[in-house]
Every structure is written in C-alpha cells, then in structure tokens.
Amino acid sequence: MDDRWQLVVHPDLPCTRVDADSRSLLLLGFVLDPRHPERGDRAILEEVMRRPRPLRDLLRQFDPLAGRWAAFYLAEGRVTAFHDAAGLRQIHHCRDRDGAVWVGSGAGLLARVTGAPADASRREELQRAGGLAPETNHFWPGTASPFVGIDRLLPNHHLDVASREVTRFWPDARIRPVDRTKAVATCGAMLTGTVSAAVARYPLALAITSGVDSRILLAASREHRDRLGFYTLKKTSLAARSADLRIPRRMLRRAGLRHKVIAVDPAPDGEVVDVLQSTFHPPHASPTRSASALSADPPIAGGEWVTLNGNVCEIARGSYLVRPPGSGSPDPHQLGDATGMGSSAFAVRQFGLWCEGSAAAIEASGIDPWDLFYWEQKMGGWLADVRAEFDVVEEGVTPFNSRSLIECMLGVDPDLRCAPDYLFFRDLIEDLWPELLRYPINPPAGSTVLRKRLRKILPVP
C-alpha cells in the first residue's frame, strides 16, 4: 500500500485502488451505487475521492452504497480500515510476537501467519454455555475471536491500522422519523437501483422462500426478472408441500419464470465440507450443508452465479432476539441470555464492553439498542461468518446492506415495520410488484392441512 505496509489479496477477490493527490483508497470486494447502476467499482471510488474531505465525511460517502467490501484509506500518514454497513466482508486485526500489526479477513488466517494460539479456555466456556453449538446461529461475542489477541472490527466502526485504535463513527445524529409513503418510495428506489447495478455485473440467482425478505427482492427485480435465476434450498426440514417450496413455485410459474429446487444432503462430505471444517472454528452446520449442495448443483447452468439474498433486512423488522418483557436498554446479562450465552462470564463481559461503547451513540441517535446490538453483533458476527463460509462456493449480493437504506427503514414507525403484520414491508412489495401479495407470506404450517380439508368439502371454483 505504501513503504510501511504490504497488501496481499486472494486472486479471486476484486481489488480496486484510486489515488488522488496524496490520498489513496483501496477497496477489496465490490461496491454498488443504486443511484448510478452503470458505474463500476473504480468509477464509484473516483467519485468518493473527487475532492479532499475529513475522514468522517469520506466514510459517510459510503452510506448510500451497497455491496460487500473491506477498504483502506491512506491520507496524512495514516491508514484507516473500514467495511460495508453490516461488516459482511470481515476485518480482523492483531499484533505478532514482534509487535507488527496484521489486518486480515479471517481470524484463522491471521492465526496461521502470526502463530496466535487458539483461545481454548474461552472456547470451552462458550461451548459449555451452548454458544457455539454447530446447529445454532452462533458467533463469538463482542469483538472477540477464536484466537488469543485477534480482534474483530464491528460494523459502524473504523480502525486506525498503525495503533489498532477503534472508533465508532455511526450513529452520530438523531435518526429522523420517515413518513410511511416517503420511506416506501426511498427504499424501493434504493433496492431496485442496487438490483439493477448487480444485474449489470453478475449472473444473479435469487434465493427465494415464502418469507418477506426474498419477496421484496423479487419485487425489486421485476424489471430484470428474465435475467435472473431463482432457486430454493430443500433442506431436510422441508416437506414437498412446505410453504417455502410451494409458494415460490406458484409465484414464479405465474410470472413465467423457472424455479429450481436444490436438494440439501443432511450429512454431506467432500471438498467443500473439508475446507469449511479446516477453516472455521467451528463452521455453522446449516451453511455447510447448503454450500455443499450449491457446489454439487449450481443454481445457474454452467456453475457461474452470484446469489441475491435478503439478509440484513431483519435489523429493521425488530430483532429476533428474545427481549425480556418491558425491556428498554438491555444490560449485559440480558444480552447474554438473548444470544444463548448468558452462562458465560466471558460473553457477558464482552457485551458489557459493547454497552459502554455504544451508550453515547444510542443516546444521540435514539436508535433502539436491541436493533443496534442485533446489527453489530448478530449481523456483524453470525451473518458475516456465514457469508465467509459461503465464499467457498459463491459470492453474495445483499441489497439491504446499505447504511442509508437501513437508517431509512429504522426511521419508520416500529408499529408499521415490526411483527406481527410488517405493514411497511407489505407496502413496499405492493409498490414494486403488487401481484406478489396474492400469495401468503410465511403462512403457518397448519394452513396447508386446513386447505386440504376445505378442498374436500367446498366446491373448487
């Protein structure tokens, strides 16, 4: 990068560098601009670097952008690292035995090059607490990693590489309430723009279920639907008439689109499984099975695809964490209990540090602390790990992974965007492709049985 630093990049990972005056910006991964879908990575970075600006202002230039990246900004003798809104392109950092700073995409990678030992005692503690069970959506708490001395950079923070000082840069102002109608228009434009940008670059395949997230993305893809593939992973828990198979099939057939069902082996083996088990500590069981299935039976003929997924949207739907009744700002023990790590003193300490570090931002912005916790810990931990695991077989585009989009959604009245009705998200679908609301979203399993009984006693129209 300069005389003090060296950058080593995997040949499959895009790397873009833009220099302006005495400043440089390096981006590892990809970035999408929904306002200018025709722009590639270089054009987007050139616009960001068009004029000198303070670091905080430069970081905010990335707020409207989607994608998955880790970036390094070199200016005034400093190197600053930051990543996409949900931290899906992970950044880990540490010092080796000689005091040299290392920054990398994975804790395991840094451990191999620096000799950092596994944090066996804390791993055992988390395992006893149930926090690392393979079949769960597990993650290491706070900024911790499976290795001693290696830390993870959380979303909404940047890293001074030389000193390893971490600074929160968002949220730094009040999240403004957004009118329901305006939010639908704004979010719809951002999602359709991001899909358009992705379609211009990649052979896309939408992972689709009966859920609301993939339904929104299908609606946002309406203009480009003939250029996308569509698939559903048939996990062992899904019967042939499961809503996650039946409803996508009906919707896509009505639209004249093909729906591919990919069977997931409950006990796969082979190269994909071997790589994941040797790289992650431990890998997640469900993504391991899914990645193996995608490798064996790609969503698009020819085996070249990029998955379009609906992750990150759940930040704005009210987190899936179980909140204590009447809870306001959570304490570390409540966060531990909500994540299944409540009996781990280590996890509770990590969550306590997060509470201390986020208190001023929560006060200044008015953001629901549970939403911010879910964003930075669950999305930046579990989901980022999962996307890294899927890297073995595919790249993924997550259109909801935009700070401006998330902030706009969080500005909508929680009664409209959260359970049980998710009215705002239904409005969004209705605005983009209203016919998609003819089909139920996540219908209860019992509805299938009820329909069968009604067919027997009622005339079929």
XYZ file of N, CA and C in Angstrom, residues 69-71 81-89 157-158:
42
model
N -17.482 -5.168 1.183
C -16.106 -4.730 0.993
C -15.387 -4.507 2.313
N -14.062 -4.576 2.229
C -13.162 -4.033 3.240
C -12.329 -2.984 2.517
N -12.122 -1.842 3.144
C -11.434 -0.741 2.475
C -10.337 -0.175 3.367
N -8.924 1.510 8.214
C -9.673 0.385 7.649
C -11.140 0.483 8.068
N -12.026 0.146 7.145
C -13.467 0.110 7.436
C -14.122 -0.848 6.455
N -15.386 -1.206 6.722
C -16.054 -2.145 5.819
C -17.500 -1.745 5.567
N -18.211 -2.615 4.841
C -19.599 -2.345 4.472
C -20.483 -2.225 5.710
N -21.727 -1.826 5.487
C -22.607 -1.447 6.603
C -22.751 -2.543 7.650
N -22.910 -3.795 7.236
C -23.091 -4.888 8.194
C -21.795 -5.635 8.465
N -20.680 -5.157 7.934
C -19.405 -5.830 8.168
C -19.357 -7.224 7.569
N -20.010 -7.431 6.423
C -20.062 -8.768 5.832
C -18.740 -9.172 5.191
N -17.899 -8.204 4.827
C -16.512 -8.506 4.470
C -15.705 -8.217 5.732
N -17.770 1.018 12.781
C -16.513 1.424 13.401
C -15.412 1.440 12.341
N -14.383 2.243 12.587
C -13.198 2.185 11.731
C -11.960 1.927 12.581
